[in-house]
Amino acid sequence: MKIAYIPQDAPFNEDQRAWLSGFLAGLHSRLAMNVAPPPAVPGDQSAPRPALRILYGTQTGNAEGVANDASAAAKAQGFDVLVSGLDEIELDEFAGLEYVLIVTSTYGEGEMPDNAELFWEALSASTAPRLEGVSFGVLALGDTSYDEFCQAGKLFDTRLEQLGAARVVARADCDVDYEAQAAEWIQSAVSALVPSSGASGAPSTPPPSAVARSGWTRKNPFVARVAVNHLLSGPGSDKEIRHFEFDLADSGIEYVAGDALAVIPENDPVLVDAIAGHFRVSPDTLVGDEPLGDLLGHRYEISAPSKDLLGEVERRAENPELSHVLRGGVKETLERWLYGKDILDVLSIAGDDLSLDEFIGLLKPLQHRAYSISSSALAHPDRIHLTVASVRYHNSGRMRGGVCSTFLADRGTESKIFLQPNRSFRVPADDHAPMIMVGPGTGVAPFRAFLQEREQRGAGGRNWLFFGDQHREHDFAYAEEITAWQDSGLLNRLELAFSRDQAEKVYVQTRMREHGQELFGWLEEGGHFYVCGDATRMAKDVDKALHDVVATHGGLDADGAVEYVNSLKREKRYVRDVY
């Protein structure tokens, strides 16, 4: 009789491995004597705990946090839980699972998060295996401001059903204010799995999640003093780039290079007063039990109009232009019409057709803004640095501005903050591995942190930075630090791309192609490739350049280059922090 064994790469810790080894040995002994094992008793801690896999797809860490909350709830109900990213499981392993929960956000315009992309490609392929033995549930995180709300979760939910998997709990689609709905779904999902899995279902106190242990969350932020607010860009720049430092004081916040800091802004009081003026009331006017000024200043988004507000104004106002852009169904047309407009512009179309109470009911909650941290805790344990572009523009006789960027620049002497860990965006664990960083504009932020980190660790791995902006004289952020690192030898290579300093525009992807042979050589030597910055154009152009470099200097065709880059992603040597 063949004895079952546990492979070395099985996803168990040492305690789980020891328990399973004993269980399998006992089972083998009983089978050899033709003796059936005793039935499991509910709540019996000696009985095997049913395995539950919780997988997450995340771009900013929210889905990972919810997955960990689901893990705590499932463990309390008797499950043996393994939590991992969707990029940490192969499809053949997935097909052998019995119970699976997927928590995923949606990135950009309905796209998969970076760490779910390859798994989705395999799952959606015509060669994907049947999944009749899999019981699943999907929780989708999204934002109703986008057309493809929760699209990634919807795709997973539909495809798993198509492949024969059994849905044990209905998919929930969560908006930006997701905590309560996510907690309700977790309870429903775990409860639905208990009867069929044989889990004990015995409630116990779940361990606190990593987020809860930190003490500071979106619902309970830390109020930090802004110790430094310094202009980085020069007087001739078309941009306003600022360096901020937040005093962590006794908060207990511990961060790692690659994490993001979430800032909860306050709305522009000038815009608050203007909206109150539209309704011919004072900001002190009570709406329910709260002053209107507090609601508009701290509770709701009053810059970008919500879809609900646009739809209601269009229904009432009989404005041909607004009706055309909303009913035409062309996203780009609506985006062009909305460009530079805020809620006050939309209210001017509504006139007096919308009451104050109706208006408040159509607003979305004011959301935090997440920024890549531009410091290393090894160098600055008591402060977190941010590098932020202040958005300002003039339209229709009024000055407008980015909600959070101008709050920080003009009024943010204190700010409500909380940490958003990004465990997939980290300095290489191997201090000898080469590191290639592509970060134009404010995208340089995490790479300043990475270089500080490597300097403090005394890491010997080579470092290569691609940085670009418009003009070297005015837009070279952290120029003194970066050139000092170059002089010291910490930064082995620096490629600069200032697009407006010559007749022909030059970008970071231009420099990548110019130095493609060396870049490919670094990758072949185990190099890690990082990108941070604008997702709409820059990140896509850099990705295309990377594929071209790999094809040209690796002697590969297009399919071969795709597979090479995909292997970098699987090995987590090609990661992005894009927005």
Short mmCIF file of N, CA and C in Angstrom, two decimals, residues 50-58 63-64 66-77 79-87 89 94 97-105 115-116 119 123 133-140 152-153 156-157 160 165-172 182-194 196-197:
data_model
loop_
_atom_site.label_atom_id
_atom_site.label_comp_id
_atom_site.label_asym_id
_atom_site.label_seq_id
_atom_site.Cartn_x
_atom_site.Cartn_y
_atom_site.Cartn_z
N PRO A 50 -11.18 21.74 7.60
CA PRO A 50 -11.29 21.85 6.14
C PRO A 50 -10.48 23.03 5.61
N ALA A 51 -9.85 22.79 4.46
CA ALA A 51 -8.98 23.80 3.87
C ALA A 51 -9.80 24.81 3.07
N LEU A 52 -9.50 26.08 3.28
CA LEU A 52 -10.13 27.17 2.53
C LEU A 52 -9.04 28.05 1.96
N ARG A 53 -9.08 28.30 0.67
CA ARG A 53 -8.10 29.19 0.03
C ARG A 53 -8.79 30.53 -0.23
N ILE A 54 -8.18 31.60 0.23
CA ILE A 54 -8.69 32.95 -0.02
C ILE A 54 -7.66 33.67 -0.89
N LEU A 55 -8.09 34.09 -2.06
CA LEU A 55 -7.21 34.72 -3.04
C LEU A 55 -7.63 36.16 -3.26
N TYR A 56 -6.66 37.03 -3.47
CA TYR A 56 -7.00 38.44 -3.67
C TYR A 56 -6.28 39.02 -4.89
N GLY A 57 -6.97 39.94 -5.53
CA GLY A 57 -6.38 40.74 -6.59
C GLY A 57 -6.43 42.19 -6.15
N THR A 58 -5.28 42.83 -6.07
CA THR A 58 -5.25 44.17 -5.48
C THR A 58 -4.25 45.06 -6.18
N ALA A 63 -8.05 45.10 -1.20
CA ALA A 63 -8.56 43.73 -1.33
C ALA A 63 -7.77 42.77 -0.45
N GLU A 64 -6.49 42.99 -0.32
CA GLU A 64 -5.68 42.14 0.56
C GLU A 64 -6.15 42.27 2.01
N VAL A 66 -9.17 43.05 3.06
CA VAL A 66 -10.45 42.36 3.20
C VAL A 66 -10.24 40.85 3.21
N ALA A 67 -9.31 40.37 2.38
CA ALA A 67 -9.02 38.92 2.36
C ALA A 67 -8.52 38.46 3.72
N ASN A 68 -7.70 39.26 4.37
CA ASN A 68 -7.21 38.90 5.70
C ASN A 68 -8.34 38.93 6.73
N ASP A 69 -9.27 39.87 6.57
CA ASP A 69 -10.43 39.89 7.46
C ASP A 69 -11.27 38.62 7.27
N ALA A 70 -11.43 38.19 6.01
CA ALA A 70 -12.18 36.96 5.73
C ALA A 70 -11.47 35.75 6.32
N SER A 71 -10.14 35.76 6.27
CA SER A 71 -9.36 34.67 6.85
C SER A 71 -9.60 34.55 8.35
N ALA A 72 -9.59 35.69 9.04
CA ALA A 72 -9.82 35.67 10.48
C ALA A 72 -11.20 35.11 10.81
N ALA A 73 -12.20 35.52 10.04
CA ALA A 73 -13.57 35.03 10.27
C ALA A 73 -13.67 33.53 10.00
N ALA A 74 -13.01 33.06 8.93
CA ALA A 74 -13.08 31.63 8.58
C ALA A 74 -12.33 30.77 9.58
N LYS A 75 -11.20 31.24 10.06
CA LYS A 75 -10.46 30.48 11.07
C LYS A 75 -11.29 30.33 12.34
N ALA A 76 -12.02 31.39 12.67
CA ALA A 76 -12.87 31.34 13.87
C ALA A 76 -13.99 30.33 13.73
N GLN A 77 -14.34 29.95 12.50
CA GLN A 77 -15.40 28.98 12.26
C GLN A 77 -14.86 27.58 11.96
N PHE A 79 -12.03 26.68 9.92
CA PHE A 79 -11.34 26.41 8.65
C PHE A 79 -9.83 26.56 8.82
N ASP A 80 -9.11 25.80 8.04
CA ASP A 80 -7.67 25.98 7.90
C ASP A 80 -7.47 26.84 6.66
N VAL A 81 -7.03 28.08 6.84
CA VAL A 81 -7.08 29.07 5.77
C VAL A 81 -5.68 29.42 5.26
N LEU A 82 -5.56 29.52 3.96
CA LEU A 82 -4.35 30.04 3.34
C LEU A 82 -4.75 31.25 2.48
N VAL A 83 -4.14 32.40 2.74
CA VAL A 83 -4.42 33.63 2.00
C VAL A 83 -3.24 33.93 1.10
N SER A 84 -3.51 34.25 -0.16
CA SER A 84 -2.42 34.60 -1.08
C SER A 84 -2.97 35.42 -2.24
N GLY A 85 -2.06 36.08 -2.94
CA GLY A 85 -2.45 36.83 -4.13
C GLY A 85 -2.78 35.90 -5.28
N LEU A 86 -3.54 36.39 -6.23
CA LEU A 86 -3.89 35.58 -7.40
C LEU A 86 -2.68 35.28 -8.27
N ASP A 87 -1.60 36.02 -8.06
CA ASP A 87 -0.38 35.71 -8.81
C ASP A 87 0.46 34.64 -8.13
N ILE A 89 -0.79 31.52 -7.42
CA ILE A 89 -1.40 30.21 -7.63
C ILE A 89 -1.49 29.93 -9.12
N PHE A 94 -5.33 25.55 -8.62
CA PHE A 94 -6.66 26.09 -8.35
C PHE A 94 -7.73 25.05 -8.62
N LEU A 97 -8.60 22.69 -5.79
CA LEU A 97 -9.11 23.21 -4.54
C LEU A 97 -10.58 22.85 -4.38
N GLU A 98 -11.03 22.83 -3.11
CA GLU A 98 -12.42 22.51 -2.84
C GLU A 98 -13.23 23.76 -2.50
N TYR A 99 -12.65 24.60 -1.67
CA TYR A 99 -13.36 25.81 -1.22
C TYR A 99 -12.47 27.02 -1.45
N VAL A 100 -13.02 28.02 -2.19
CA VAL A 100 -12.25 29.20 -2.58
C VAL A 100 -13.10 30.45 -2.42
N LEU A 101 -12.50 31.48 -1.85
CA LEU A 101 -13.10 32.83 -1.87
C LEU A 101 -12.12 33.76 -2.58
N ILE A 102 -12.66 34.58 -3.48
CA ILE A 102 -11.84 35.54 -4.21
C ILE A 102 -12.30 36.95 -3.86
N VAL A 103 -11.36 37.79 -3.47
CA VAL A 103 -11.63 39.20 -3.21
C VAL A 103 -10.78 39.99 -4.19
N THR A 104 -11.41 40.77 -5.04
CA THR A 104 -10.63 41.50 -6.04
C THR A 104 -11.16 42.91 -6.26
N SER A 105 -10.22 43.82 -6.45
CA SER A 105 -10.57 45.17 -6.87
C SER A 105 -10.57 45.21 -8.39
N ASN A 115 -1.70 42.03 -10.06
CA ASN A 115 -1.38 40.71 -9.53
C ASN A 115 -2.46 39.66 -9.85
N ALA A 116 -3.49 40.06 -10.59
CA ALA A 116 -4.51 39.10 -11.03
C ALA A 116 -4.47 38.86 -12.53
N PHE A 119 -3.29 35.23 -13.90
CA PHE A 119 -4.25 34.18 -13.53
C PHE A 119 -5.52 34.32 -14.36
N LEU A 123 -7.33 31.59 -16.72
CA LEU A 123 -8.70 31.17 -16.42
C LEU A 123 -9.64 31.43 -17.59
N GLY A 133 -15.41 20.57 -9.14
CA GLY A 133 -15.16 20.27 -7.73
C GLY A 133 -14.91 21.47 -6.85
N VAL A 134 -14.97 22.68 -7.44
CA VAL A 134 -14.64 23.90 -6.70
C VAL A 134 -15.91 24.61 -6.26
N SER A 135 -15.98 24.94 -4.97
CA SER A 135 -17.06 25.79 -4.44
C SER A 135 -16.47 27.17 -4.18
N PHE A 136 -17.15 28.23 -4.63
CA PHE A 136 -16.50 29.54 -4.61
C PHE A 136 -17.47 30.66 -4.23
N GLY A 137 -16.87 31.79 -3.91
CA GLY A 137 -17.60 33.04 -3.73
C GLY A 137 -16.68 34.18 -4.12
N VAL A 138 -17.25 35.26 -4.65
CA VAL A 138 -16.47 36.40 -5.11
C VAL A 138 -16.97 37.68 -4.46
N LEU A 139 -16.03 38.45 -3.94
CA LEU A 139 -16.32 39.79 -3.42
C LEU A 139 -15.57 40.78 -4.30
N ALA A 140 -16.30 41.74 -4.88
CA ALA A 140 -15.70 42.71 -5.79
C ALA A 140 -15.67 44.10 -5.15
N ALA A 152 -13.72 43.45 -12.69
CA ALA A 152 -12.85 42.30 -12.47
C ALA A 152 -13.57 41.22 -11.68
N GLY A 153 -14.26 41.61 -10.61
CA GLY A 153 -15.01 40.64 -9.82
C GLY A 153 -16.12 39.98 -10.63
N PHE A 156 -14.56 37.29 -12.93
CA PHE A 156 -14.21 36.06 -12.20
C PHE A 156 -15.46 35.26 -11.85
N ASP A 157 -16.47 35.93 -11.35
CA ASP A 157 -17.70 35.27 -10.93
C ASP A 157 -18.35 34.53 -12.09
N LEU A 160 -15.97 31.47 -13.49
CA LEU A 160 -15.96 30.30 -12.63
C LEU A 160 -17.24 29.49 -12.79
N ALA A 165 -17.81 25.55 -11.68
CA ALA A 165 -17.66 25.70 -10.23
C ALA A 165 -19.00 26.08 -9.61
N ALA A 166 -19.18 25.71 -8.34
CA ALA A 166 -20.45 25.95 -7.65
C ALA A 166 -20.36 27.22 -6.80
N ARG A 167 -21.22 28.17 -7.10
CA ARG A 167 -21.26 29.41 -6.32
C ARG A 167 -22.00 29.16 -5.01
N VAL A 168 -21.35 29.40 -3.88
CA VAL A 168 -21.98 29.14 -2.58
C VAL A 168 -22.55 30.40 -1.95
N VAL A 169 -22.15 31.56 -2.47
CA VAL A 169 -22.68 32.82 -1.96
C VAL A 169 -22.70 33.81 -3.12
N ALA A 170 -23.73 34.62 -3.18
CA ALA A 170 -23.87 35.58 -4.27
C ALA A 170 -22.75 36.62 -4.22
N ARG A 171 -22.28 37.02 -5.39
CA ARG A 171 -21.25 38.06 -5.46
C ARG A 171 -21.77 39.36 -4.88
N ALA A 172 -20.92 40.07 -4.15
CA ALA A 172 -21.26 41.41 -3.67
C ALA A 172 -20.35 42.41 -4.38
N ALA A 182 -18.63 44.62 2.92
CA ALA A 182 -17.65 43.54 2.86
C ALA A 182 -17.75 42.65 4.09
N ALA A 183 -17.93 43.24 5.26
CA ALA A 183 -18.06 42.45 6.49
C ALA A 183 -19.30 41.57 6.45
N GLU A 184 -20.40 42.09 5.91
CA GLU A 184 -21.63 41.31 5.79
C GLU A 184 -21.44 40.14 4.83
N TRP A 185 -20.75 40.40 3.71
CA TRP A 185 -20.50 39.33 2.73
C TRP A 185 -19.61 38.25 3.33
N ILE A 186 -18.58 38.64 4.06
CA ILE A 186 -17.69 37.67 4.69
C ILE A 186 -18.48 36.74 5.60
N GLN A 187 -19.36 37.31 6.41
CA GLN A 187 -20.17 36.50 7.32
C GLN A 187 -21.04 35.53 6.53
N SER A 188 -21.66 36.01 5.46
CA SER A 188 -22.52 35.15 4.63
C SER A 188 -21.71 34.05 3.97
N ALA A 189 -20.55 34.40 3.45
CA ALA A 189 -19.73 33.42 2.73
C ALA A 189 -19.25 32.31 3.65
N VAL A 190 -18.73 32.68 4.80
CA VAL A 190 -18.22 31.68 5.73
C VAL A 190 -19.36 30.79 6.24
N SER A 191 -20.48 31.41 6.56
CA SER A 191 -21.63 30.63 7.04
C SER A 191 -22.12 29.64 5.99
N ALA A 192 -22.08 30.07 4.72
CA ALA A 192 -22.53 29.19 3.64
C ALA A 192 -21.59 28.01 3.44
N LEU A 193 -20.31 28.18 3.74
CA LEU A 193 -19.33 27.12 3.54
C LEU A 193 -19.34 26.08 4.67
N VAL A 194 -19.78 26.48 5.85
CA VAL A 194 -19.67 25.60 7.03
C VAL A 194 -20.40 24.27 6.83
N SER A 196 -21.38 22.35 4.23
CA SER A 196 -20.86 21.39 3.25
C SER A 196 -19.43 20.99 3.52
N SER A 197 -18.67 21.84 4.20
CA SER A 197 -17.25 21.58 4.40
C SER A 197 -16.96 20.70 5.62
#
